[in-house]
Amino acid sequence: MGLTCGGTIEVLVQPDVVLTEPDAVLAAIRAGAPVATASAGTAQMVVWPGRVAGTLGDADLDRAVARQAEGMLALGTTGTVQLGTRGQQRHDEVPVFVQSYLPPPRMIVFGAIDFAVAVARIGRFLGYHVTVCDARPVFATRKRFPDADDLVVQWPHTYLESTAVDERTVLCVLTHDPKFDVPLLEVALRTPARYIGAMGSRRTHTDRLRRLREAGVDEAALARLSSPIGLDLGARTPEETAVAIAAEFVALAAGGSGRRLTDLDTPIHHR
């Protein structure tokens, strides 16, 4: 095909596949609810969190596929798993293609400052559903944040306590004010969010850690905090800072080191 970078393409051909609950699958996709299909030959299973429909022809294989599909659905990954005819993990007689359908991951930006405008823009570019939250209505306006999917005028910690946060969520705390930061981070560090970053100088970071410890946050939770936020790119402008922040949470999600590729001899793509 003349692909200059090489690579491998896998093509799934499913003649006369029997779809399982297609209306329910389409309804879940339209509603932004997580669902996965698992196909082998002409048979198909559908996996929702906590529910399975259909069969691949063997109860043991079905259970093994359901476990694999639920794990892949939680991570938002799609691909082929190889199992035995009875679901054995170290066999490869049955290739099963698992297709995950998930709504976009969430990015919640707290603090409607100039840096947040650029962070919201890059989050939208990366495919996140972006929410900007600030307690001050004069700053959280559609004119300032045209790229945000949602604008919330509410105290940040109150909003975070009431909204959905999962393992794919990115939380960017840019408020840079202890009266907002500390109660917000107390809540944030109890969530399963993939990334929690907070803006501020190293002096601000040290003071923030002291306040959080006084509030009862333990060291294991504090270790999850990316502060000062972002990678060391020498960023100065809001746009450069947004790149540094995005680079950090992309690297964290993909298992990247954040170092220059020219200095490494490891694979470029981690998965």
PDB file of C-alpha atoms in Angstrom:
ATOM      1  CA  MET A   1       0.000   0.000   0.000  1.00  0.00           C
ATOM      2  CA  GLY A   2       3.041   2.262   0.089  1.00  0.00           C
ATOM      3  CA  LEU A   3       2.790   3.132   3.805  1.00  0.00           C
ATOM      4  CA  THR A   4       6.109   4.788   4.581  1.00  0.00           C
ATOM      5  CA  CYS A   5       6.026   3.874   8.278  1.00  0.00           C
ATOM      6  CA  GLY A   6       5.131   0.212   7.753  1.00  0.00           C
ATOM      7  CA  GLY A   7       2.737  -1.257  10.304  1.00  0.00           C
ATOM      8  CA  THR A   8       0.050  -3.911  10.350  1.00  0.00           C
ATOM      9  CA  ILE A   9      -3.615  -3.763   9.376  1.00  0.00           C
ATOM     10  CA  GLU A  10      -6.118  -6.325  10.620  1.00  0.00           C
ATOM     11  CA  VAL A  11      -9.401  -6.651   8.728  1.00  0.00           C
ATOM     12  CA  LEU A  12     -12.450  -8.306  10.292  1.00  0.00           C
ATOM     13  CA  VAL A  13     -14.827  -9.925   7.801  1.00  0.00           C
ATOM     14  CA  GLN A  14     -18.140 -11.088   9.270  1.00  0.00           C
ATOM     15  CA  PRO A  15     -20.391 -12.779   6.718  1.00  0.00           C
ATOM     16  CA  ASP A  16     -23.988 -13.176   7.832  1.00  0.00           C
ATOM     17  CA  VAL A  17     -23.240 -12.024  11.390  1.00  0.00           C
ATOM     18  CA  VAL A  18     -26.213 -12.324  13.722  1.00  0.00           C
ATOM     19  CA  LEU A  19     -26.459  -8.997  15.580  1.00  0.00           C
ATOM     20  CA  THR A  20     -27.438  -9.154  19.239  1.00  0.00           C
ATOM     21  CA  GLU A  21     -29.929  -6.520  20.427  1.00  0.00           C
ATOM     22  CA  PRO A  22     -28.899  -3.999  17.727  1.00  0.00           C
ATOM     23  CA  ASP A  23     -31.574  -1.481  18.768  1.00  0.00           C
ATOM     24  CA  ALA A  24     -30.316  -1.495  22.361  1.00  0.00           C
ATOM     25  CA  VAL A  25     -26.717  -1.093  21.197  1.00  0.00           C
ATOM     26  CA  LEU A  26     -27.599   1.844  18.952  1.00  0.00           C
ATOM     27  CA  ALA A  27     -29.653   3.432  21.736  1.00  0.00           C
ATOM     28  CA  ALA A  28     -26.690   3.176  24.132  1.00  0.00           C
ATOM     29  CA  ILE A  29     -24.352   4.728  21.563  1.00  0.00           C
ATOM     30  CA  ARG A  30     -26.764   7.597  20.904  1.00  0.00           C
ATOM     31  CA  ALA A  31     -27.206   8.167  24.646  1.00  0.00           C
ATOM     32  CA  GLY A  32     -23.443   8.177  25.279  1.00  0.00           C
ATOM     33  CA  ALA A  33     -23.700   5.083  27.498  1.00  0.00           C
ATOM     34  CA  PRO A  34     -20.805   2.582  27.503  1.00  0.00           C
ATOM     35  CA  VAL A  35     -21.367  -0.621  25.548  1.00  0.00           C
ATOM     36  CA  ALA A  36     -19.143  -3.158  23.793  1.00  0.00           C
ATOM     37  CA  THR A  37     -19.757  -5.786  21.153  1.00  0.00           C
ATOM     38  CA  ALA A  38     -17.721  -9.013  21.082  1.00  0.00           C
ATOM     39  CA  SER A  39     -17.773 -10.915  17.783  1.00  0.00           C
ATOM     40  CA  ALA A  40     -16.426 -14.341  16.811  1.00  0.00           C
ATOM     41  CA  GLY A  41     -17.365 -15.860  13.467  1.00  0.00           C
ATOM     42  CA  THR A  42     -21.039 -15.159  12.903  1.00  0.00           C
ATOM     43  CA  ALA A  43     -21.902 -14.907  16.620  1.00  0.00           C
ATOM     44  CA  GLN A  44     -21.991 -11.763  18.737  1.00  0.00           C
ATOM     45  CA  MET A  45     -22.272 -10.826  22.393  1.00  0.00           C
ATOM     46  CA  VAL A  46     -23.079  -7.408  23.780  1.00  0.00           C
ATOM     47  CA  VAL A  47     -21.532  -6.255  27.047  1.00  0.00           C
ATOM     48  CA  TRP A  48     -22.778  -3.380  29.164  1.00  0.00           C
ATOM     49  CA  PRO A  49     -21.325  -2.647  32.615  1.00  0.00           C
ATOM     50  CA  GLY A  50     -22.992  -5.324  34.727  1.00  0.00           C
ATOM     51  CA  ARG A  51     -25.031  -6.941  31.924  1.00  0.00           C
ATOM     52  CA  VAL A  52     -24.364  -9.318  29.023  1.00  0.00           C
ATOM     53  CA  ALA A  53     -26.569 -10.392  26.117  1.00  0.00           C
ATOM     54  CA  GLY A  54     -26.011 -13.049  23.450  1.00  0.00           C
ATOM     55  CA  THR A  55     -23.620 -15.988  23.255  1.00  0.00           C
ATOM     56  CA  LEU A  56     -20.595 -17.137  21.288  1.00  0.00           C
ATOM     57  CA  GLY A  57     -21.700 -20.736  21.656  1.00  0.00           C
ATOM     58  CA  ASP A  58     -20.122 -21.856  24.943  1.00  0.00           C
ATOM     59  CA  ALA A  59     -20.913 -20.696  28.486  1.00  0.00           C
ATOM     60  CA  ASP A  60     -17.277 -20.787  29.660  1.00  0.00           C
ATOM     61  CA  LEU A  61     -16.140 -18.849  26.587  1.00  0.00           C
ATOM     62  CA  ASP A  62     -18.933 -16.328  27.143  1.00  0.00           C
ATOM     63  CA  ARG A  63     -17.819 -15.689  30.733  1.00  0.00           C
ATOM     64  CA  ALA A  64     -14.185 -15.237  29.696  1.00  0.00           C
ATOM     65  CA  VAL A  65     -15.112 -12.891  26.859  1.00  0.00           C
ATOM     66  CA  ALA A  66     -17.414 -10.867  29.123  1.00  0.00           C
ATOM     67  CA  ARG A  67     -14.559 -10.337  31.606  1.00  0.00           C
ATOM     68  CA  GLN A  68     -12.180  -9.279  28.828  1.00  0.00           C
ATOM     69  CA  ALA A  69     -14.761  -6.978  27.236  1.00  0.00           C
ATOM     70  CA  GLU A  70     -15.665  -5.290  30.529  1.00  0.00           C
ATOM     71  CA  GLY A  71     -11.990  -4.564  31.151  1.00  0.00           C
ATOM     72  CA  MET A  72     -11.504  -3.189  27.654  1.00  0.00           C
ATOM     73  CA  LEU A  73     -14.681  -1.136  27.936  1.00  0.00           C
ATOM     74  CA  ALA A  74     -13.467   0.431  31.187  1.00  0.00           C
ATOM     75  CA  LEU A  75     -10.279   1.515  29.372  1.00  0.00           C
ATOM     76  CA  GLY A  76     -12.050   2.493  26.172  1.00  0.00           C
ATOM     77  CA  THR A  77      -9.950   0.123  24.059  1.00  0.00           C
ATOM     78  CA  THR A  78     -10.892  -1.860  20.963  1.00  0.00           C
ATOM     79  CA  GLY A  79      -9.054  -4.916  19.633  1.00  0.00           C
ATOM     80  CA  THR A  80      -8.810  -8.662  19.201  1.00  0.00           C
ATOM     81  CA  VAL A  81      -8.385 -11.101  22.093  1.00  0.00           C
ATOM     82  CA  GLN A  82      -7.317 -14.712  21.576  1.00  0.00           C
ATOM     83  CA  LEU A  83      -8.930 -17.402  23.724  1.00  0.00           C
ATOM     84  CA  GLY A  84      -9.461 -21.142  23.774  1.00  0.00           C
ATOM     85  CA  THR A  85     -12.738 -22.755  22.778  1.00  0.00           C
ATOM     86  CA  ARG A  86     -13.693 -22.920  26.475  1.00  0.00           C
ATOM     87  CA  GLY A  87     -12.310 -19.469  27.285  1.00  0.00           C
ATOM     88  CA  GLN A  88      -8.786 -20.600  28.225  1.00  0.00           C
ATOM     89  CA  GLN A  89      -6.501 -17.580  28.583  1.00  0.00           C
ATOM     90  CA  ARG A  90      -3.351 -19.117  27.080  1.00  0.00           C
ATOM     91  CA  HIS A  91      -4.968 -20.556  23.963  1.00  0.00           C
ATOM     92  CA  ASP A  92      -5.622 -18.872  20.630  1.00  0.00           C
ATOM     93  CA  GLU A  93      -8.160 -21.004  18.801  1.00  0.00           C
ATOM     94  CA  VAL A  94     -10.885 -18.356  18.974  1.00  0.00           C
ATOM     95  CA  PRO A  95     -10.113 -14.756  17.948  1.00  0.00           C
ATOM     96  CA  VAL A  96     -12.742 -12.421  19.406  1.00  0.00           C
ATOM     97  CA  PHE A  97     -13.043  -8.854  18.184  1.00  0.00           C
ATOM     98  CA  VAL A  98     -14.139  -6.446  20.919  1.00  0.00           C
ATOM     99  CA  GLN A  99     -15.447  -3.046  19.849  1.00  0.00           C
ATOM    100  CA  SER A 100     -15.884  -0.507  22.652  1.00  0.00           C
ATOM    101  CA  TYR A 101     -18.294   2.410  22.326  1.00  0.00           C
ATOM    102  CA  LEU A 102     -17.804   5.139  24.896  1.00  0.00           C
ATOM    103  CA  PRO A 103     -18.770   8.791  25.225  1.00  0.00           C
ATOM    104  CA  PRO A 104     -15.825  11.224  25.015  1.00  0.00           C
ATOM    105  CA  PRO A 105     -13.743  11.410  28.201  1.00  0.00           C
ATOM    106  CA  ARG A 106     -14.355  14.433  30.409  1.00  0.00           C
ATOM    107  CA  MET A 107     -12.023  17.312  31.101  1.00  0.00           C
ATOM    108  CA  ILE A 108     -13.117  19.642  33.893  1.00  0.00           C
ATOM    109  CA  VAL A 109     -11.229  22.927  34.115  1.00  0.00           C
ATOM    110  CA  PHE A 110     -11.620  24.828  37.374  1.00  0.00           C
ATOM    111  CA  GLY A 111     -10.877  28.536  37.330  1.00  0.00           C
ATOM    112  CA  ALA A 112     -12.014  30.701  34.405  1.00  0.00           C
ATOM    113  CA  ILE A 113      -8.670  32.458  33.952  1.00  0.00           C
ATOM    114  CA  ASP A 114      -6.829  33.221  30.698  1.00  0.00           C
ATOM    115  CA  PHE A 115      -4.851  29.970  30.933  1.00  0.00           C
ATOM    116  CA  ALA A 116      -8.137  28.071  31.190  1.00  0.00           C
ATOM    117  CA  VAL A 117      -9.234  29.438  27.807  1.00  0.00           C
ATOM    118  CA  ALA A 118      -6.243  27.781  26.150  1.00  0.00           C
ATOM    119  CA  VAL A 119      -6.607  24.573  28.195  1.00  0.00           C
ATOM    120  CA  ALA A 120     -10.272  24.274  27.209  1.00  0.00           C
ATOM    121  CA  ARG A 121      -9.336  24.769  23.568  1.00  0.00           C
ATOM    122  CA  ILE A 122      -6.675  22.057  23.560  1.00  0.00           C
ATOM    123  CA  GLY A 123      -8.932  19.706  25.515  1.00  0.00           C
ATOM    124  CA  ARG A 124     -11.641  20.067  22.868  1.00  0.00           C
ATOM    125  CA  PHE A 125      -9.021  19.494  20.149  1.00  0.00           C
ATOM    126  CA  LEU A 126      -7.949  16.247  21.860  1.00  0.00           C
ATOM    127  CA  GLY A 127     -11.519  14.954  21.885  1.00  0.00           C
ATOM    128  CA  TYR A 128     -12.539  15.656  25.480  1.00  0.00           C
ATOM    129  CA  HIS A 129     -15.944  16.859  26.601  1.00  0.00           C
ATOM    130  CA  VAL A 130     -14.802  20.077  28.275  1.00  0.00           C
ATOM    131  CA  THR A 131     -16.492  21.683  31.268  1.00  0.00           C
ATOM    132  CA  VAL A 132     -15.267  24.987  32.719  1.00  0.00           C
ATOM    133  CA  CYS A 133     -16.310  25.748  36.287  1.00  0.00           C
ATOM    134  CA  ASP A 134     -15.880  28.954  38.263  1.00  0.00           C
ATOM    135  CA  ALA A 135     -17.825  30.560  41.090  1.00  0.00           C
ATOM    136  CA  ARG A 136     -17.542  33.983  39.435  1.00  0.00           C
ATOM    137  CA  PRO A 137     -20.132  34.562  36.680  1.00  0.00           C
ATOM    138  CA  VAL A 138     -18.275  37.578  35.310  1.00  0.00           C
ATOM    139  CA  PHE A 139     -15.435  35.278  34.159  1.00  0.00           C
ATOM    140  CA  ALA A 140     -17.269  32.056  33.228  1.00  0.00           C
ATOM    141  CA  THR A 141     -18.918  33.366  30.069  1.00  0.00           C
ATOM    142  CA  ARG A 142     -19.562  31.850  26.656  1.00  0.00           C
ATOM    143  CA  LYS A 143     -17.765  34.776  25.013  1.00  0.00           C
ATOM    144  CA  ARG A 144     -14.539  33.904  26.857  1.00  0.00           C
ATOM    145  CA  PHE A 145     -14.934  30.127  26.505  1.00  0.00           C
ATOM    146  CA  PRO A 146     -16.347  29.357  23.052  1.00  0.00           C
ATOM    147  CA  ASP A 147     -14.618  25.946  23.037  1.00  0.00           C
ATOM    148  CA  ALA A 148     -16.154  24.665  26.286  1.00  0.00           C
ATOM    149  CA  ASP A 149     -19.013  22.191  25.990  1.00  0.00           C
ATOM    150  CA  ASP A 150     -20.388  23.249  29.388  1.00  0.00           C
ATOM    151  CA  LEU A 151     -20.005  26.323  31.560  1.00  0.00           C
ATOM    152  CA  VAL A 152     -20.812  25.975  35.264  1.00  0.00           C
ATOM    153  CA  VAL A 153     -21.093  28.900  37.669  1.00  0.00           C
ATOM    154  CA  GLN A 154     -20.733  27.210  41.053  1.00  0.00           C
ATOM    155  CA  TRP A 155     -18.209  26.751  43.813  1.00  0.00           C
ATOM    156  CA  PRO A 156     -15.743  24.228  42.359  1.00  0.00           C
ATOM    157  CA  HIS A 157     -15.799  21.676  45.188  1.00  0.00           C
ATOM    158  CA  THR A 158     -19.599  21.756  45.319  1.00  0.00           C
ATOM    159  CA  TYR A 159     -19.836  21.076  41.596  1.00  0.00           C
ATOM    160  CA  LEU A 160     -17.241  18.279  41.702  1.00  0.00           C
ATOM    161  CA  GLU A 161     -19.141  16.529  44.488  1.00  0.00           C
ATOM    162  CA  SER A 162     -22.269  16.445  42.320  1.00  0.00           C
ATOM    163  CA  THR A 163     -20.894  15.485  38.902  1.00  0.00           C
ATOM    164  CA  ALA A 164     -19.745  12.205  37.352  1.00  0.00           C
ATOM    165  CA  VAL A 165     -16.013  11.462  37.440  1.00  0.00           C
ATOM    166  CA  ASP A 166     -14.517   8.216  36.160  1.00  0.00           C
ATOM    167  CA  GLU A 167     -11.107   6.687  35.409  1.00  0.00           C
ATOM    168  CA  ARG A 168     -10.794   8.630  32.134  1.00  0.00           C
ATOM    169  CA  THR A 169     -11.566  12.072  33.590  1.00  0.00           C
ATOM    170  CA  VAL A 170      -8.963  14.851  33.559  1.00  0.00           C
ATOM    171  CA  LEU A 171      -9.200  17.504  36.296  1.00  0.00           C
ATOM    172  CA  CYS A 172      -7.261  20.755  35.823  1.00  0.00           C
ATOM    173  CA  VAL A 173      -7.302  23.032  38.871  1.00  0.00           C
ATOM    174  CA  LEU A 174      -6.241  26.485  37.679  1.00  0.00           C
ATOM    175  CA  THR A 175      -7.955  28.595  40.349  1.00  0.00           C
ATOM    176  CA  HIS A 176      -4.641  29.304  42.101  1.00  0.00           C
ATOM    177  CA  ASP A 177      -6.414  30.447  45.272  1.00  0.00           C
ATOM    178  CA  PRO A 178      -6.412  28.457  48.544  1.00  0.00           C
ATOM    179  CA  LYS A 179     -10.075  29.169  49.300  1.00  0.00           C
ATOM    180  CA  PHE A 180     -10.948  27.383  46.049  1.00  0.00           C
ATOM    181  CA  ASP A 181      -8.012  24.966  45.704  1.00  0.00           C
ATOM    182  CA  VAL A 182      -7.979  23.233  49.068  1.00  0.00           C
ATOM    183  CA  PRO A 183     -11.641  22.172  49.369  1.00  0.00           C
ATOM    184  CA  LEU A 184     -11.657  21.319  45.668  1.00  0.00           C
ATOM    185  CA  LEU A 185      -8.551  19.124  45.854  1.00  0.00           C
ATOM    186  CA  GLU A 186      -9.873  17.386  48.965  1.00  0.00           C
ATOM    187  CA  VAL A 187     -12.791  16.215  46.825  1.00  0.00           C
ATOM    188  CA  ALA A 188     -10.733  15.630  43.659  1.00  0.00           C
ATOM    189  CA  LEU A 189      -8.240  13.332  45.387  1.00  0.00           C
ATOM    190  CA  ARG A 190     -11.102  11.069  46.503  1.00  0.00           C
ATOM    191  CA  THR A 191     -12.284  10.560  42.913  1.00  0.00           C
ATOM    192  CA  PRO A 192     -10.991   7.931  40.466  1.00  0.00           C
ATOM    193  CA  ALA A 193      -9.910  10.650  37.992  1.00  0.00           C
ATOM    194  CA  ARG A 194      -7.029   9.654  35.729  1.00  0.00           C
ATOM    195  CA  TYR A 195      -5.254  13.000  36.147  1.00  0.00           C
ATOM    196  CA  ILE A 196      -5.445  15.735  38.775  1.00  0.00           C
ATOM    197  CA  GLY A 197      -3.252  18.754  38.112  1.00  0.00           C
ATOM    198  CA  ALA A 198      -3.039  22.037  39.997  1.00  0.00           C
ATOM    199  CA  MET A 199      -1.459  25.286  38.827  1.00  0.00           C
ATOM    200  CA  GLY A 200       0.901  27.315  40.963  1.00  0.00           C
ATOM    201  CA  SER A 201       4.513  28.028  41.822  1.00  0.00           C
ATOM    202  CA  ARG A 202       6.618  25.640  43.899  1.00  0.00           C
ATOM    203  CA  ARG A 203       6.018  27.890  46.911  1.00  0.00           C
ATOM    204  CA  THR A 204       2.268  27.672  46.256  1.00  0.00           C
ATOM    205  CA  HIS A 205       2.587  23.900  45.902  1.00  0.00           C
ATOM    206  CA  THR A 206       4.367  23.578  49.255  1.00  0.00           C
ATOM    207  CA  ASP A 207       1.737  25.706  50.983  1.00  0.00           C
ATOM    208  CA  ARG A 208      -1.039  23.736  49.244  1.00  0.00           C
ATOM    209  CA  LEU A 209       0.368  20.424  50.490  1.00  0.00           C
ATOM    210  CA  ARG A 210       0.552  21.797  54.040  1.00  0.00           C
ATOM    211  CA  ARG A 211      -3.079  22.901  53.930  1.00  0.00           C
ATOM    212  CA  LEU A 212      -4.220  19.568  52.475  1.00  0.00           C
ATOM    213  CA  ARG A 213      -2.355  17.602  55.145  1.00  0.00           C
ATOM    214  CA  GLU A 214      -3.956  19.773  57.816  1.00  0.00           C
ATOM    215  CA  ALA A 215      -7.309  18.947  56.229  1.00  0.00           C
ATOM    216  CA  GLY A 216      -6.571  15.240  56.669  1.00  0.00           C
ATOM    217  CA  VAL A 217      -5.506  14.231  53.157  1.00  0.00           C
ATOM    218  CA  ASP A 218      -3.052  11.316  53.384  1.00  0.00           C
ATOM    219  CA  GLU A 219       0.258  10.903  51.544  1.00  0.00           C
ATOM    220  CA  ALA A 220      -1.036   8.266  49.124  1.00  0.00           C
ATOM    221  CA  ALA A 221      -3.704  10.684  47.903  1.00  0.00           C
ATOM    222  CA  LEU A 222      -1.240  13.582  47.702  1.00  0.00           C
ATOM    223  CA  ALA A 223       1.046  11.462  45.509  1.00  0.00           C
ATOM    224  CA  ARG A 224      -1.659  11.515  42.822  1.00  0.00           C
ATOM    225  CA  LEU A 225      -1.464  15.291  42.528  1.00  0.00           C
ATOM    226  CA  SER A 226       0.428  16.746  39.561  1.00  0.00           C
ATOM    227  CA  SER A 227       1.610  20.044  40.960  1.00  0.00           C
ATOM    228  CA  PRO A 228       3.021  22.290  39.643  1.00  0.00           C
ATOM    229  CA  ILE A 229       0.886  21.259  36.691  1.00  0.00           C
ATOM    230  CA  GLY A 230       2.369  20.279  33.334  1.00  0.00           C
ATOM    231  CA  LEU A 231       5.681  19.144  31.840  1.00  0.00           C
ATOM    232  CA  ASP A 232       8.834  21.244  31.812  1.00  0.00           C
ATOM    233  CA  LEU A 233       8.599  22.724  28.309  1.00  0.00           C
ATOM    234  CA  GLY A 234       9.712  26.217  29.275  1.00  0.00           C
ATOM    235  CA  ALA A 235       6.147  27.387  28.649  1.00  0.00           C
ATOM    236  CA  ARG A 236       5.258  31.028  29.310  1.00  0.00           C
ATOM    237  CA  THR A 237       2.117  31.957  27.372  1.00  0.00           C
ATOM    238  CA  PRO A 238      -1.324  30.478  28.097  1.00  0.00           C
ATOM    239  CA  GLU A 239      -1.139  28.499  24.853  1.00  0.00           C
ATOM    240  CA  GLU A 240       2.315  27.099  25.623  1.00  0.00           C
ATOM    241  CA  THR A 241       1.180  26.237  29.135  1.00  0.00           C
ATOM    242  CA  ALA A 242      -1.850  24.416  27.741  1.00  0.00           C
ATOM    243  CA  VAL A 243       0.486  22.308  25.581  1.00  0.00           C
ATOM    244  CA  ALA A 244       2.593  21.487  28.659  1.00  0.00           C
ATOM    245  CA  ILE A 245      -0.494  20.446  30.635  1.00  0.00           C
ATOM    246  CA  ALA A 246      -1.913  18.363  27.783  1.00  0.00           C
ATOM    247  CA  ALA A 247       1.455  16.709  27.204  1.00  0.00           C
ATOM    248  CA  GLU A 248       1.527  15.621  30.842  1.00  0.00           C
ATOM    249  CA  PHE A 249      -1.891  13.980  30.960  1.00  0.00           C
ATOM    250  CA  VAL A 250      -1.456  12.379  27.510  1.00  0.00           C
ATOM    251  CA  ALA A 251       1.870  10.890  28.629  1.00  0.00           C
ATOM    252  CA  LEU A 252       0.336   9.687  31.891  1.00  0.00           C
ATOM    253  CA  ALA A 253      -2.563   7.986  30.099  1.00  0.00           C
ATOM    254  CA  ALA A 254      -0.372   6.342  27.459  1.00  0.00           C
ATOM    255  CA  GLY A 255       2.534   5.406  29.720  1.00  0.00           C
ATOM    256  CA  GLY A 256       4.948   7.817  28.043  1.00  0.00           C
ATOM    257  CA  SER A 257       8.030   9.193  29.760  1.00  0.00           C
ATOM    258  CA  GLY A 258       7.679  12.815  28.660  1.00  0.00           C
ATOM    259  CA  ARG A 259      11.302  12.757  27.467  1.00  0.00           C
ATOM    260  CA  ARG A 260      12.574  13.593  23.974  1.00  0.00           C
ATOM    261  CA  LEU A 261      12.178  10.668  21.562  1.00  0.00           C
ATOM    262  CA  THR A 262      15.609  11.401  20.116  1.00  0.00           C
ATOM    263  CA  ASP A 263      17.133  10.565  23.520  1.00  0.00           C
ATOM    264  CA  LEU A 264      15.338   7.199  23.759  1.00  0.00           C
ATOM    265  CA  ASP A 265      15.571   3.852  21.986  1.00  0.00           C
ATOM    266  CA  THR A 266      12.186   2.550  23.174  1.00  0.00           C
ATOM    267  CA  PRO A 267       9.135   2.037  20.888  1.00  0.00           C
ATOM    268  CA  ILE A 268       7.476   5.279  19.795  1.00  0.00           C
ATOM    269  CA  HIS A 269       3.977   3.914  20.381  1.00  0.00           C
ATOM    270  CA  HIS A 270       3.350   2.401  23.800  1.00  0.00           C
ATOM    271  CA  ARG A 271       0.184   0.566  22.752  1.00  0.00           C
TER     272      ARG A 271
END
